[in-house]
Amino acid sequence: MIKTAVLVSGGGTNLQALIDASAAGEMPHAALSLVVSSRADAFALERAKRASIPAAVVARKEYASAEEYSDAMLALLRENGIGLIVLAGFLSILSPAFCKAYEGRILNIHPSLIPSFCGRGFYGLRVHEAALERGVKLTGATVHFVNEIPDGGEILLQKAVAVHEGDTPETLQRRVMEEAEWVLLPQAAELAARRLEEAGTTERKV
Ligand code: GAR
């Protein structure tokens, strides 16, 4: 099994989807070993506690730059022998050096069909506001590998979701989560972990 860390910043519903899938035996290659939050008040930490997953806070506000922050995060992940990283509503930027150190081993979930409504400044509800403003009839979610370009890495899985008449950013966000994000993220984590295991690299040697 690949030791997997989930990085979070907020409510953690995507983390919950991973916890539930793991408990249901749907992620046989990915062991949820560590949850790391960029904020001490993230409810995701409570979810980790309830699931008895070790959790830590590496608070973004305590670091002057994305580089220093990423170095601290990298040190923690290395200490824990983490082989796969899942960004699940993690809203801090990680440095190019971090992305390079875990190249091909970092997944992110984004709440749109990339390349629409993505990149710098597109996160959380803002993504759905932009989709509604543009009047698209289909949106969705994407799981992609992370590189130094925000939302720019290779796409692993995508799922489309219909926009309904009268949707608000909140109703659309909820539908995208239920129909796409919470389904895709466990599938993607399992797929990435299985591929890493098949390649014979269970632990990141960095
Ligand atoms: C999710 O909708 C996720 O796709 C989004 O933040 C939300 C976190 O919710 N991520 C981004 O916008 C990244 N650009 P959660 O904390 O309940 O999982």
CSV table of C-alpha atoms and ligand atoms in Angstrom, one decimal:
chain,number,residue,atom,x,y,z
A,1,MET,CA,0.0,0.0,0.0
A,2,ILE,CA,1.1,3.5,-0.7
A,3,LYS,CA,1.3,5.8,2.3
A,4,THR,CA,-1.0,8.7,1.4
A,5,ALA,CA,-1.3,12.2,2.8
A,6,VAL,CA,-4.4,14.3,2.4
A,7,LEU,CA,-3.8,18.1,2.5
A,8,VAL,CA,-6.8,20.2,3.4
A,9,SER,CA,-7.8,23.8,4.3
A,10,GLY,CA,-11.5,23.7,5.0
A,11,GLY,CA,-14.5,21.6,5.6
A,12,GLY,CA,-13.0,18.4,4.3
A,13,THR,CA,-16.0,16.8,2.5
A,14,ASN,CA,-13.5,15.5,0.0
A,15,LEU,CA,-11.4,14.1,2.8
A,16,GLN,CA,-14.6,12.5,4.1
A,17,ALA,CA,-15.2,10.8,0.7
A,18,LEU,CA,-11.7,9.4,0.9
A,19,ILE,CA,-12.3,8.1,4.5
A,20,ASP,CA,-15.6,6.5,3.5
A,21,ALA,CA,-14.2,4.9,0.4
A,22,SER,CA,-11.2,3.6,2.4
A,23,ALA,CA,-13.5,2.1,5.1
A,24,ALA,CA,-15.6,0.5,2.3
A,25,GLY,CA,-12.5,-1.3,1.0
A,26,GLU,CA,-12.5,0.8,-2.2
A,27,MET,CA,-8.9,2.0,-2.0
A,28,PRO,CA,-6.9,-1.2,-1.4
A,29,HIS,CA,-3.6,0.4,-2.7
A,30,ALA,CA,-3.8,3.8,-0.8
A,31,ALA,CA,-3.4,3.9,3.0
A,32,LEU,CA,-4.7,7.2,4.4
A,33,SER,CA,-1.7,7.8,6.7
A,34,LEU,CA,-1.7,11.5,7.4
A,35,VAL,CA,-3.9,14.6,7.1
A,36,VAL,CA,-2.2,18.0,7.0
A,37,SER,CA,-4.1,21.3,7.3
A,38,SER,CA,-3.0,24.7,6.3
A,39,ARG,CA,-5.3,26.2,9.0
A,40,ALA,CA,-5.7,25.2,12.6
A,41,ASP,CA,-9.5,25.8,12.5
A,42,ALA,CA,-10.3,23.5,9.5
A,43,PHE,CA,-13.2,21.1,10.2
A,44,ALA,CA,-11.3,18.6,8.2
A,45,LEU,CA,-9.1,18.1,11.2
A,46,GLU,CA,-12.1,16.9,13.2
A,47,ARG,CA,-12.9,14.4,10.4
A,48,ALA,CA,-9.4,13.0,10.6
A,49,LYS,CA,-9.6,12.7,14.4
A,50,ARG,CA,-13.0,10.8,14.1
A,51,ALA,CA,-11.4,8.4,11.6
A,52,SER,CA,-8.3,8.0,13.8
A,53,ILE,CA,-6.0,9.3,11.1
A,54,PRO,CA,-2.9,11.2,12.4
A,55,ALA,CA,-3.3,14.9,11.7
A,56,ALA,CA,-1.0,17.9,11.7
A,57,VAL,CA,-1.3,21.6,11.1
A,58,VAL,CA,1.3,23.4,9.0
A,59,ALA,CA,-0.2,26.9,9.2
A,60,ARG,CA,0.3,29.0,6.1
A,61,LYS,CA,0.1,32.2,8.0
A,62,GLU,CA,3.2,31.3,10.0
A,63,TYR,CA,5.4,31.4,6.9
A,64,ALA,CA,6.6,34.4,5.0
A,65,SER,CA,6.7,32.8,1.5
A,66,ALA,CA,5.3,29.9,-0.4
A,67,GLU,CA,8.8,28.5,-0.6
A,68,GLU,CA,9.4,28.4,3.1
A,69,TYR,CA,5.9,27.0,3.7
A,70,SER,CA,6.4,24.3,1.1
A,71,ASP,CA,9.8,23.3,2.6
A,72,ALA,CA,8.2,22.8,6.0
A,73,MET,CA,5.4,20.7,4.4
A,74,LEU,CA,8.0,18.7,2.4
A,75,ALA,CA,10.0,17.9,5.5
A,76,LEU,CA,6.9,16.6,7.3
A,77,LEU,CA,5.8,14.4,4.4
A,78,ARG,CA,9.3,13.0,4.0
A,79,GLU,CA,9.5,12.3,7.8
A,80,ASN,CA,6.3,10.3,7.4
A,81,GLY,CA,7.5,8.3,4.4
A,82,ILE,CA,4.6,9.6,2.3
A,83,GLY,CA,4.4,8.3,-1.2
A,84,LEU,CA,1.2,9.9,-2.6
A,85,ILE,CA,-0.2,13.4,-1.8
A,86,VAL,CA,-3.9,14.3,-2.4
A,87,LEU,CA,-4.9,17.9,-2.3
A,88,ALA,CA,-8.5,17.9,-1.2
A,89,GLY,CA,-9.6,21.5,-0.9
A,90,PHE,CA,-6.1,22.6,-0.1
A,91,LEU,CA,-6.0,26.3,-0.9
A,92,SER,CA,-2.3,27.2,-0.5
A,93,ILE,CA,0.2,27.4,-3.4
A,94,LEU,CA,3.1,24.9,-3.2
A,95,SER,CA,6.5,25.8,-4.6
A,96,PRO,CA,8.0,24.5,-7.8
A,97,ALA,CA,10.6,22.7,-5.7
A,98,PHE,CA,7.8,20.9,-3.8
A,99,CYS,CA,6.1,19.9,-7.0
A,100,LYS,CA,9.4,18.6,-8.4
A,101,ALA,CA,10.2,16.6,-5.2
A,102,TYR,CA,6.9,14.7,-5.5
A,103,GLU,CA,6.5,14.8,-9.3
A,104,GLY,CA,3.8,12.4,-10.5
A,105,ARG,CA,2.7,11.8,-6.9
A,106,ILE,CA,0.5,14.8,-6.2
A,107,LEU,CA,-3.2,14.8,-7.1
A,108,ASN,CA,-5.6,17.8,-6.9
A,109,ILE,CA,-9.3,18.0,-7.2
A,110,HIS,CA,-10.7,21.1,-9.0
A,111,PRO,CA,-14.4,21.8,-9.2
A,112,SER,CA,-14.7,22.5,-13.0
A,113,LEU,CA,-13.9,20.8,-16.2
A,114,ILE,CA,-10.3,21.9,-16.8
A,115,PRO,CA,-9.3,24.0,-18.9
A,116,SER,CA,-12.5,26.0,-18.1
A,117,PHE,CA,-12.6,28.1,-14.9
A,118,CYS,CA,-9.2,27.1,-13.5
A,119,GLY,CA,-5.9,28.6,-12.6
A,120,ARG,CA,-4.9,31.4,-10.2
A,121,GLY,CA,-7.9,32.9,-8.4
A,122,PHE,CA,-10.3,30.1,-9.3
A,123,TYR,CA,-11.1,28.2,-6.1
A,124,GLY,CA,-14.1,27.2,-4.1
A,125,LEU,CA,-17.4,29.1,-4.8
A,126,ARG,CA,-15.6,31.5,-7.2
A,127,VAL,CA,-15.4,28.7,-9.8
A,128,HIS,CA,-19.1,28.1,-9.7
A,129,GLU,CA,-19.8,31.9,-9.8
A,130,ALA,CA,-17.7,32.1,-13.0
A,131,ALA,CA,-19.4,29.1,-14.6
A,132,LEU,CA,-22.9,30.6,-13.9
A,133,GLU,CA,-21.8,34.1,-15.2
A,134,ARG,CA,-20.6,32.5,-18.4
A,135,GLY,CA,-23.8,30.5,-18.8
A,136,VAL,CA,-22.3,27.1,-19.4
A,137,LYS,CA,-24.8,24.2,-19.4
A,138,LEU,CA,-22.3,21.6,-18.3
A,139,THR,CA,-19.6,21.9,-15.6
A,140,GLY,CA,-18.0,19.2,-13.5
A,141,ALA,CA,-14.9,18.2,-11.6
A,142,THR,CA,-11.3,17.3,-12.6
A,143,VAL,CA,-8.6,15.3,-10.8
A,144,HIS,CA,-5.2,16.2,-12.2
A,145,PHE,CA,-1.5,15.7,-11.3
A,146,VAL,CA,0.0,18.8,-9.8
A,147,ASN,CA,3.0,20.6,-11.4
A,148,GLU,CA,4.3,24.2,-11.0
A,149,ILE,CA,1.4,25.6,-13.1
A,150,PRO,CA,-1.8,26.1,-11.1
A,151,ASP,CA,-4.3,23.5,-12.4
A,152,GLY,CA,-1.9,22.8,-15.2
A,153,GLY,CA,-0.8,19.2,-14.7
A,154,GLU,CA,-1.9,16.1,-16.5
A,155,ILE,CA,-5.6,15.2,-16.2
A,156,LEU,CA,-6.3,11.9,-14.6
A,157,LEU,CA,-10.1,11.8,-14.3
A,158,GLN,CA,-13.0,14.1,-15.2
A,159,LYS,CA,-16.8,14.0,-14.7
A,160,ALA,CA,-19.4,16.3,-16.2
A,161,VAL,CA,-22.4,17.7,-14.1
A,162,ALA,CA,-25.4,19.5,-15.5
A,163,VAL,CA,-26.1,23.1,-14.6
A,164,HIS,CA,-29.8,23.6,-13.7
A,165,GLU,CA,-32.1,26.5,-14.4
A,166,GLY,CA,-32.1,28.8,-11.3
A,167,ASP,CA,-28.8,27.4,-9.9
A,168,THR,CA,-26.9,29.5,-7.4
A,169,PRO,CA,-23.2,29.1,-6.8
A,170,GLU,CA,-24.1,27.2,-3.7
A,171,THR,CA,-26.5,24.7,-5.3
A,172,LEU,CA,-24.2,24.2,-8.2
A,173,GLN,CA,-21.2,23.6,-5.8
A,174,ARG,CA,-23.2,21.0,-3.9
A,175,ARG,CA,-24.2,19.1,-7.0
A,176,VAL,CA,-20.7,19.1,-8.4
A,177,MET,CA,-19.4,17.8,-5.1
A,178,GLU,CA,-22.1,15.0,-4.8
A,179,GLU,CA,-22.1,13.9,-8.4
A,180,ALA,CA,-18.5,14.4,-9.3
A,181,GLU,CA,-15.9,15.3,-6.6
A,182,TRP,CA,-16.8,12.7,-4.0
A,183,VAL,CA,-17.0,10.0,-6.7
A,184,LEU,CA,-13.8,10.9,-8.6
A,185,LEU,CA,-11.4,11.6,-5.8
A,186,PRO,CA,-11.3,8.2,-4.2
A,187,GLN,CA,-11.2,6.6,-7.7
A,188,ALA,CA,-8.3,8.8,-8.7
A,189,ALA,CA,-6.3,8.2,-5.4
A,190,GLU,CA,-6.8,4.4,-5.8
A,191,LEU,CA,-5.7,4.5,-9.5
A,192,ALA,CA,-2.6,6.6,-8.8
A,193,ALA,CA,-1.6,4.4,-5.8
A,194,ARG,CA,-2.1,1.2,-7.8
A,195,ARG,CA,0.1,2.5,-10.6
A,196,LEU,CA,2.8,3.6,-8.1
A,197,GLU,CA,2.7,0.2,-6.5
A,198,GLU,CA,2.8,-1.6,-9.8
A,199,ALA,CA,5.8,0.5,-10.7
A,200,GLY,CA,7.4,-0.9,-7.5
A,201,THR,CA,7.9,2.4,-5.6
A,202,THR,CA,5.8,2.3,-2.4
A,203,GLU,CA,7.8,4.9,-0.6
A,204,ARG,CA,9.1,8.2,-1.9
A,205,LYS,CA,12.9,8.1,-1.6
A,206,VAL,CA,13.7,11.8,-1.4
B,1,GAR,C1,-14.0,21.6,-3.2
B,1,GAR,O1,-15.1,21.9,-4.0
B,1,GAR,C2,-12.7,21.5,-4.0
B,1,GAR,O2,-12.9,21.0,-5.3
B,1,GAR,C3,-12.3,23.0,-4.1
B,1,GAR,O3,-12.5,23.4,-2.7
B,1,GAR,C4,-13.6,22.7,-2.2
B,1,GAR,C5,-13.2,22.1,-0.8
B,1,GAR,O4,-14.2,21.5,-0.2
B,1,GAR,N1,-11.0,23.1,-4.5
B,1,GAR,C6,-10.6,24.1,-5.3
B,1,GAR,O5,-11.3,25.0,-5.6
B,1,GAR,C7,-9.1,24.1,-5.7
B,1,GAR,N2,-8.8,25.0,-6.7
B,1,GAR,P1,-13.9,20.4,1.0
B,1,GAR,O6,-13.0,21.1,2.0
B,1,GAR,O7,-15.3,20.2,1.6
B,1,GAR,O8,-13.4,19.1,0.4
